[in-house]
Coordinates of C-alpha atoms and ligand atoms in Angstrom, one line a residue:
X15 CA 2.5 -45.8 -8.3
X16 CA 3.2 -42.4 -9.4
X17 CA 0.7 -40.9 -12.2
X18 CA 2.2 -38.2 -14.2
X19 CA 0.1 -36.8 -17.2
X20 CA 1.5 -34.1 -20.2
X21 CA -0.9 -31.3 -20.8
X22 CA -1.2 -29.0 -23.9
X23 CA -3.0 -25.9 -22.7
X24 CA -6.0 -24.4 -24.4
X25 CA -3.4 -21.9 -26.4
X26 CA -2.2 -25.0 -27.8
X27 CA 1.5 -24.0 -27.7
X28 CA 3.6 -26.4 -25.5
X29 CA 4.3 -25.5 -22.1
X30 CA 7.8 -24.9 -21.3
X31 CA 7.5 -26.3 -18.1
X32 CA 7.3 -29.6 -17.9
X33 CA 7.0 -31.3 -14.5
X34 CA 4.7 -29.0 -12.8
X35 CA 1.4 -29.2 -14.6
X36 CA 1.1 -32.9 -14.4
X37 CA 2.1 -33.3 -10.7
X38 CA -1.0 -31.0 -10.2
X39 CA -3.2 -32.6 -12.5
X40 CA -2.1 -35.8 -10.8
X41 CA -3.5 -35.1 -7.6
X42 CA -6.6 -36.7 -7.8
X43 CA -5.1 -40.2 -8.3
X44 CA -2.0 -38.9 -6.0
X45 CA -4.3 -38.8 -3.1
X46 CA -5.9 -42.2 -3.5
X47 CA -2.5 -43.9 -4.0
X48 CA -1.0 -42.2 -1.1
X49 CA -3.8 -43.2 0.9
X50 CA -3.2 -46.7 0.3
X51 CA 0.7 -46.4 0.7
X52 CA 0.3 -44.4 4.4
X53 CA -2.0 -47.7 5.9
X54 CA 0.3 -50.4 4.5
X55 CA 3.0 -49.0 6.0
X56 CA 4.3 -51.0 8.6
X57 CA 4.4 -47.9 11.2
X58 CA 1.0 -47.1 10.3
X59 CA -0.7 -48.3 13.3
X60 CA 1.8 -47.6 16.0
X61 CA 2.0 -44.1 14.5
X62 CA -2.1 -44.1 14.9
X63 CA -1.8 -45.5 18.2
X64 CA 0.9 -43.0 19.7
X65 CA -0.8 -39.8 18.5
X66 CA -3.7 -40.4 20.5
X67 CA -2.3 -41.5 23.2
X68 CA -0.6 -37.9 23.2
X69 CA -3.0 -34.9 25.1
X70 CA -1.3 -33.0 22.9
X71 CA 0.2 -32.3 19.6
X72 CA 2.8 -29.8 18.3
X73 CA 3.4 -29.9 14.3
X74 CA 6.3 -28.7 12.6
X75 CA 7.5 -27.9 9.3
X76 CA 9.5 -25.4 7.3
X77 CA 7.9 -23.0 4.4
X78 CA 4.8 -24.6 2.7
X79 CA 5.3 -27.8 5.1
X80 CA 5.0 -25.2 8.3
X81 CA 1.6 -24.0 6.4
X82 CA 1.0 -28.2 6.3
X83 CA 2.0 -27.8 10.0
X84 CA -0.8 -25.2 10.8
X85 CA -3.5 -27.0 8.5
X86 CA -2.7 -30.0 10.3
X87 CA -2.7 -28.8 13.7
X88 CA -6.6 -27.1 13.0
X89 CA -7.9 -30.8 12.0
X90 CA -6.4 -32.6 14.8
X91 CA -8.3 -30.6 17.0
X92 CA -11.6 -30.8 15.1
X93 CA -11.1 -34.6 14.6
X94 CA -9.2 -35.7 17.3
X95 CA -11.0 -33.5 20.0
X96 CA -7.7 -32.6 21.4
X97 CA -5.0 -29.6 21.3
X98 CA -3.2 -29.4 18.1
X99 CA -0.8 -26.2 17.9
X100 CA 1.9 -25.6 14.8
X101 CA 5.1 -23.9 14.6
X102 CA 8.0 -23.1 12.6
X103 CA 10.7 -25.4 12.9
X104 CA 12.6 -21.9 13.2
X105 CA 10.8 -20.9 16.4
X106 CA 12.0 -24.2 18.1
X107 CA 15.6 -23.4 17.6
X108 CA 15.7 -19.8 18.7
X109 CA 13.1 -19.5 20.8
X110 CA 12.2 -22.8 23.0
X111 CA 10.8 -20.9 25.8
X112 CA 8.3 -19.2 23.8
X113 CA 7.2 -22.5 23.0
X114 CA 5.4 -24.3 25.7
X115 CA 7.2 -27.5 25.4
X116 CA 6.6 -28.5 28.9
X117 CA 2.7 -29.3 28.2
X118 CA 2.3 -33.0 30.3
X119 CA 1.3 -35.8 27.4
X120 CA 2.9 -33.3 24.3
X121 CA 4.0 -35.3 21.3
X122 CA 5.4 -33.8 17.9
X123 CA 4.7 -34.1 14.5
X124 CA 7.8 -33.2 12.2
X125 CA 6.5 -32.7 8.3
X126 CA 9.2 -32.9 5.5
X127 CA 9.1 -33.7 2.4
X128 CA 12.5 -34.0 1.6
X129 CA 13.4 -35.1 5.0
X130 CA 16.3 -33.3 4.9
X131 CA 15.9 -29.7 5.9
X132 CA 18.4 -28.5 8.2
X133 CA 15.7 -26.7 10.2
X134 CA 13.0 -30.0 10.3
X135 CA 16.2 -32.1 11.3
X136 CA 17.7 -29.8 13.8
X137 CA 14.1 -29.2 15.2
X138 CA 13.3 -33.3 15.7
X139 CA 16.5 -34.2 17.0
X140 CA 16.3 -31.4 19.6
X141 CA 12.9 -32.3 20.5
X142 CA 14.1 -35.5 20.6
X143 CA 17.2 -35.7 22.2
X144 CA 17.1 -32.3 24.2
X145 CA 13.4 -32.2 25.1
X146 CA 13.0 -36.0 25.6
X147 CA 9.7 -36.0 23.5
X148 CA 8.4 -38.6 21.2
X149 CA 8.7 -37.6 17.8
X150 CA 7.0 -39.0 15.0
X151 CA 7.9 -38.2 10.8
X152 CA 5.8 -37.3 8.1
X153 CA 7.6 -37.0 4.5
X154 CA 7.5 -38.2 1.2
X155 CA 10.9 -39.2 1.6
X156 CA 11.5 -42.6 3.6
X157 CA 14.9 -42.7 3.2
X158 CA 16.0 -39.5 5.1
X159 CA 17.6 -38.0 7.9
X160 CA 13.8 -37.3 9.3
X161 CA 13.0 -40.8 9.1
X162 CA 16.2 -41.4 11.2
X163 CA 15.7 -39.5 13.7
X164 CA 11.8 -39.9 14.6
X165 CA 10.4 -42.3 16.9
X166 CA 7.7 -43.3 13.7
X167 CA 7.7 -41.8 10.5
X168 CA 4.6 -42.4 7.7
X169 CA 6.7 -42.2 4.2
X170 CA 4.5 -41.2 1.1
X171 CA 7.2 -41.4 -1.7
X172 CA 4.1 -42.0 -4.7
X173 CA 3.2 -38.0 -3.5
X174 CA 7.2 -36.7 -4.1
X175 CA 7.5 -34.5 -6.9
X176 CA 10.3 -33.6 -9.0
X177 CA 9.5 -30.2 -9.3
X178 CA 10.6 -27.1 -6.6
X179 CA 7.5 -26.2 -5.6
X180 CA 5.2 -28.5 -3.2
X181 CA 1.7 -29.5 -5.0
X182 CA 0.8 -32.8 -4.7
X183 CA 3.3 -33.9 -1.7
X184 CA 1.3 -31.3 0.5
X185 CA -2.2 -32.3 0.0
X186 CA -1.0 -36.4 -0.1
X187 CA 1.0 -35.7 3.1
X188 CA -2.2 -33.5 4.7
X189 CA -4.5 -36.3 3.4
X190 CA -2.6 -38.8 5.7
X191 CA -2.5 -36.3 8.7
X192 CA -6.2 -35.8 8.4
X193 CA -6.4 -39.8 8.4
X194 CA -4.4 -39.9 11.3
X195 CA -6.0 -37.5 13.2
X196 CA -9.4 -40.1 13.3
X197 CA -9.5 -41.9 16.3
X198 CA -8.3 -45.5 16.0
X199 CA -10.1 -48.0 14.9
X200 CA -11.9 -45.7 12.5
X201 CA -8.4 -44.6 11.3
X202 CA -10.6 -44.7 8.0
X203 CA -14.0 -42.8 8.9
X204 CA -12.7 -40.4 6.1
X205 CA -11.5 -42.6 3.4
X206 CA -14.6 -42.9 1.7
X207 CA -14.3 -38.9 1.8
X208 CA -11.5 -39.1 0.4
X209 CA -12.4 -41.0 -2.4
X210 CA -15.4 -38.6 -3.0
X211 CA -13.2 -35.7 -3.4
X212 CA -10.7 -37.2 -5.4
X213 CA -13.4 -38.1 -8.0
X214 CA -15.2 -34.6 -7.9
X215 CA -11.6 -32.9 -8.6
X216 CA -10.7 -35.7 -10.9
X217 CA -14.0 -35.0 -12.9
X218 CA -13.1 -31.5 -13.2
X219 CA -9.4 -30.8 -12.9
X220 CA -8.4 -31.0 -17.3
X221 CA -11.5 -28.0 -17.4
X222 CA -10.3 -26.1 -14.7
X223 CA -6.8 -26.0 -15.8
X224 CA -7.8 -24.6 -19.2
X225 CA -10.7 -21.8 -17.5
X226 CA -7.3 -21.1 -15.4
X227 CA -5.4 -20.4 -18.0
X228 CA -7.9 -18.5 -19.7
X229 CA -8.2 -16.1 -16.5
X230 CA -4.8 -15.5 -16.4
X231 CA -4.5 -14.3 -20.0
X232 CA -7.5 -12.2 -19.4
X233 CA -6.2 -10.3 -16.5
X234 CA -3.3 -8.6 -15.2
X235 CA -3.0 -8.2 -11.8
X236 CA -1.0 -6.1 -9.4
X237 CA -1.8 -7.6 -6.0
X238 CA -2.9 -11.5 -5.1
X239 CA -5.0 -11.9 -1.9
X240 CA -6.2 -15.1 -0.1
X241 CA -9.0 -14.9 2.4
X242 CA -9.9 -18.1 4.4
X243 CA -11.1 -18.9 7.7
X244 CA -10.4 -21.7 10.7
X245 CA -8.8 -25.0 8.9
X246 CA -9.1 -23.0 6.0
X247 CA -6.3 -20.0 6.6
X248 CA -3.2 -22.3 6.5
X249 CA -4.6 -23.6 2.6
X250 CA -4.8 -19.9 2.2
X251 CA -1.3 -19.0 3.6
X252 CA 0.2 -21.9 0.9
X253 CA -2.0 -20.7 -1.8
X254 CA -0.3 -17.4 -1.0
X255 CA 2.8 -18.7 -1.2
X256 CA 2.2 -20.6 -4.6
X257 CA 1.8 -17.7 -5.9
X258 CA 4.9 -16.5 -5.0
X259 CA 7.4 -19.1 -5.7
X260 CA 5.4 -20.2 -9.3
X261 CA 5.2 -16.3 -10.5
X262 CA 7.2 -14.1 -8.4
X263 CA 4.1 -11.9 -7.7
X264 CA 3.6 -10.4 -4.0
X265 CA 1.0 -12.3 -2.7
X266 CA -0.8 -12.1 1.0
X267 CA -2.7 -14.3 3.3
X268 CA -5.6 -12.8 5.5
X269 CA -8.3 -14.3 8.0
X270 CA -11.5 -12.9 5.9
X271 CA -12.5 -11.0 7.9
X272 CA -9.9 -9.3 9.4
X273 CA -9.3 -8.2 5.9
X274 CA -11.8 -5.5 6.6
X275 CA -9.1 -4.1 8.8
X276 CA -7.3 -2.3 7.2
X277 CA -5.7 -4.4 4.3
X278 CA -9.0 -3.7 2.1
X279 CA -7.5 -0.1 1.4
X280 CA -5.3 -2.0 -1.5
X281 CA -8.6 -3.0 -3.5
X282 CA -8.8 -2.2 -7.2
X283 CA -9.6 -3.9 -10.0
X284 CA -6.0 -5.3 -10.3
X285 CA -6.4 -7.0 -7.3
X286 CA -7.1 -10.6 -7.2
X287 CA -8.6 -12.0 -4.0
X288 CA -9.3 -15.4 -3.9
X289 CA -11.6 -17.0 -1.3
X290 CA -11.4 -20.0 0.3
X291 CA -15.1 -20.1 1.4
X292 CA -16.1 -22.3 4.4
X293 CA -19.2 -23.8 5.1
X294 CA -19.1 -22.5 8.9
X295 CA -18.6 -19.2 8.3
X296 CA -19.8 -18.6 5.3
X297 CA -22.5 -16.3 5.7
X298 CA -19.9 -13.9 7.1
X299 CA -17.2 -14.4 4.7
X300 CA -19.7 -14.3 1.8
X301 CA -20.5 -10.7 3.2
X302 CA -16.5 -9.9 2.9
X303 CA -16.8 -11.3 -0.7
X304 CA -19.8 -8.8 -1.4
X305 CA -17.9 -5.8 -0.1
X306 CA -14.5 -6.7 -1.9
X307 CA -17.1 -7.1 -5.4
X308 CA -18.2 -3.6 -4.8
X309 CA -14.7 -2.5 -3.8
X310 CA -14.1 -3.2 -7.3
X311 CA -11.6 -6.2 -6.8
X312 CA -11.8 -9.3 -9.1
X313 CA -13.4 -12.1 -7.2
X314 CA -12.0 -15.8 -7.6
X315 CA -14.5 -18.0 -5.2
X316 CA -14.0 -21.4 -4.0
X317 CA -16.3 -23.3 -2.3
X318 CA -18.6 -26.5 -2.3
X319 CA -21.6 -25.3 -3.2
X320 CA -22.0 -21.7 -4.1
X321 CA -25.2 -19.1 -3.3
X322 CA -26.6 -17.0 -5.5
X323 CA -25.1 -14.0 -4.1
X324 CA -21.2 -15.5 -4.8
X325 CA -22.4 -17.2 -8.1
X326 CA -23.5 -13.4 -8.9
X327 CA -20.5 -11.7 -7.6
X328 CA -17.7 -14.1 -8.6
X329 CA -15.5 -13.7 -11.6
X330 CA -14.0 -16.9 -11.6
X331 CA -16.2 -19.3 -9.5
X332 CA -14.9 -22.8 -8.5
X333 CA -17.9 -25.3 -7.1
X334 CA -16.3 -28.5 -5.5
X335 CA -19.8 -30.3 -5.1
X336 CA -18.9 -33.2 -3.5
X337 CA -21.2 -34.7 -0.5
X338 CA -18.3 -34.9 2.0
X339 CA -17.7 -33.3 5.4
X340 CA -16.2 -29.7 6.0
X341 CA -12.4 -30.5 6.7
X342 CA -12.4 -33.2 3.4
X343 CA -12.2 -29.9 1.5
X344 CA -8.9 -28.7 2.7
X345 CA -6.7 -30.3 -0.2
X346 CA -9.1 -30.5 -3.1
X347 CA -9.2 -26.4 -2.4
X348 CA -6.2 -25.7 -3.1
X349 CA -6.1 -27.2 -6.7
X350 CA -6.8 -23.7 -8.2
X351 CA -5.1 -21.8 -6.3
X352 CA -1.7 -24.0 -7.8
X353 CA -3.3 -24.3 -11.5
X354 CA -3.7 -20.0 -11.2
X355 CA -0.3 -19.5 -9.7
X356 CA 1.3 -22.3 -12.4
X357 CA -0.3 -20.4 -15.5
X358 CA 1.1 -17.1 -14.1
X359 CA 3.9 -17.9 -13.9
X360 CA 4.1 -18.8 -17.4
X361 CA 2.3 -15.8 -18.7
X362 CA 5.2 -13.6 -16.9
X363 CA 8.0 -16.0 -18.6
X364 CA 8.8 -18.4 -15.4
X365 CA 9.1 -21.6 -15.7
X366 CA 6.9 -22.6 -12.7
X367 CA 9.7 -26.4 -12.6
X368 CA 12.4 -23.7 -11.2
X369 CA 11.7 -20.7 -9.5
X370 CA 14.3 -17.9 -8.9
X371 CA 16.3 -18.0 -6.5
X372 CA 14.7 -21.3 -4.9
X373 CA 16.2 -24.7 -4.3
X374 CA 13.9 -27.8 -3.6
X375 CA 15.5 -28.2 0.0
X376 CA 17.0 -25.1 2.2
X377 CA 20.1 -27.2 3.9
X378 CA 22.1 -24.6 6.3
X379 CA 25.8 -25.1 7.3
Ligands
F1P413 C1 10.4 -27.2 2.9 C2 10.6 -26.0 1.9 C3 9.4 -26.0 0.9 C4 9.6 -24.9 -0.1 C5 10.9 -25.1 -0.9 C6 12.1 -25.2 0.1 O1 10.8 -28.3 2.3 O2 10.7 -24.8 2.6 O3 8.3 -25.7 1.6 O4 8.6 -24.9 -1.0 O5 10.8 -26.4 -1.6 O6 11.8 -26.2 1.1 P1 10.6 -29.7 3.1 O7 11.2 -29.6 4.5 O8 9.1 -30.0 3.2 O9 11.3 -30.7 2.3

């Protein structure tokens, strides 16, 4: 079931784009279907079974599904109790013995959603075939080279889009590797998580796309920053990169605190930074977020539930509110991030369906 929705935006003009704004709006109801299509499939449980029989796990992806990768990779560890590690496909092909591929019990995870980028492909099948590793899939494409090549792969084709850009096949496709990563037989301890966070989003995703757009036309930035910590920093890095591909803006990707370091020197009031605030560490980052406020930067917070101080200090504040553990938060948080890149894109003439100079799948010679 694919759920696709057509949005007039607050202006009341139509959007010239018109693929990208529902597959985002969609994700609520994405999430749940994909869900349900990842533990009928028939692989479902051998695919359970075999990553945790592994002692370890590599994930690997190109571009926003490396960023997948690394999100992946930080759950698995917290869920799973065992190493999880990401890299780019890239780093496989030209530098193996940088790698660690010798590590006794290591299994790989290959994330696609086109299961067809040279990179992904050349990367499985050399793990495969070279490295003599079990491999198992993860796209939204079942019938792909990917799919041919792994051991297992869990297909989510309700998540594809038919945009460029990667909304609601990322968080579908990180939904099912958090799902994954929980020990069999409570392969569902999350699902009622899921469903929690789906309707919190759900209940406030039409809203948030219209304050989104209303930001946009109120500002004009020069510099986008993301700031997240732990399982957090990868959502950051594809916020980032959002950004990017929907508005051609230059946008960056720090640990929060390591911010302070040096890249804080860019801060002016035409710089957006947008936190990603955890609920470990967010006493720390919150601090960040206080010092950025006084720096004179314009504050976008997300979190679940916010203190006064960030309620105080935020210019755009985003409150999830949803009872449901810390890693559950991954993909609702980076609903914003897409709905501020998406109207940016339009307000600089994009159309967010097409970017420059991208194609939907980077196939090499
Ligand atoms: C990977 C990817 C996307 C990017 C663009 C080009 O695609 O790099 O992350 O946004 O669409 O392809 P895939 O391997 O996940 O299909």
């Amino acid at each position: 079931m694919v759920v696709e929705e057509t949005q007039m935006p607050a202006s009341g003009s139509p959007i010239r784009s018109t693929r990208t704004l529902p597959e985002i709006l969609s994700q609520p109801a994405a999430w749940l279907a994909s869900q349900r299509e990842a533990a009928s499939a028939a692989c479902f449980p051998s695919a359970l079974q075999s990553l945790h029989d592994a002692s370890e796990l590599l994930f690997v992806g190109c571009g926003s599904s490396f960023y997948l990768a690394e999100a992946a990779a930080s759950a698995w560890t917290l869920l799973a109790g065992k190493k999880g590690r990401a890299l780019p496909a890239s780093e496989l092909l030209l530098f193996p013995d940088l790698c660690a591929l010798d590590s006794p019990g290591l299994k790989a995870v290959i994330i696609s959603r086109s299961g067809r980028t040279s990179e992904a492909i050349r990367a499985a099948d050399f793990l495969k075939n070279r490295r003599k590793m079990e491999t198992i899939g993860i796209t939204c494409c079942s019938s792909s080279e990917l799919a041919a090549i792994c051991h297992a792969t869990v297909a989510l084709p309700s998540a594809d889009e038919t945009s460029m850009v990667m909304t609601r096949s990322f968080t579908s496709m990180l939904l099912a590797l958090l799902r994954l990563a929980c020990p069999p037989p409570s392969g569902g301890l999350l699902t009622d998580a899921f469903a929690s966070a789906s309707a919190a989003v759900g209940s406030r995703i039409q809203p948030l796309s219209e304050r989104a757009e209303s930001f946009v036309l109120q500002h004009d930035f020069a510099d986008y920053v993301y700031l997240a910590q732990g399982p957090f920093f990868p959502i950051g890095r594809e916020a980032a990169l959002k950004m990017t591909e929907m508005s051609c803006s230059y946008a960056q990707a720090y640990h929060t605190l390591e911010f302070r370091h040096g890249p804080k020197s860019i801060v002016s009031p035409e710089t957006c930074i947008t936190f990603l605030l955890s609920e470990t560490g967010l006493e720390a980052e919150t601090e960040v977020l206080l010092e950025m406020k006084h720096l004179g930067g314009v504050i976008v917070a997300i979190c679940n539930r916010a203190s006064r101080s960030v309620r105080h200090a935020a210019d755009f504040l985003f409150e999830l509110e949803a009872g449901v553990p810390e890693i559950a938060l991954l993909a609702p948080f980076l609903v914003l991030p897409q709905l501020l890149a998406f109207h940016t894109g339009l307000k600089k003439g994009f159309n967010p369906d097409e970017p420059k100079h991208l194609s939907r799948v980077v196939i090499l010679d």
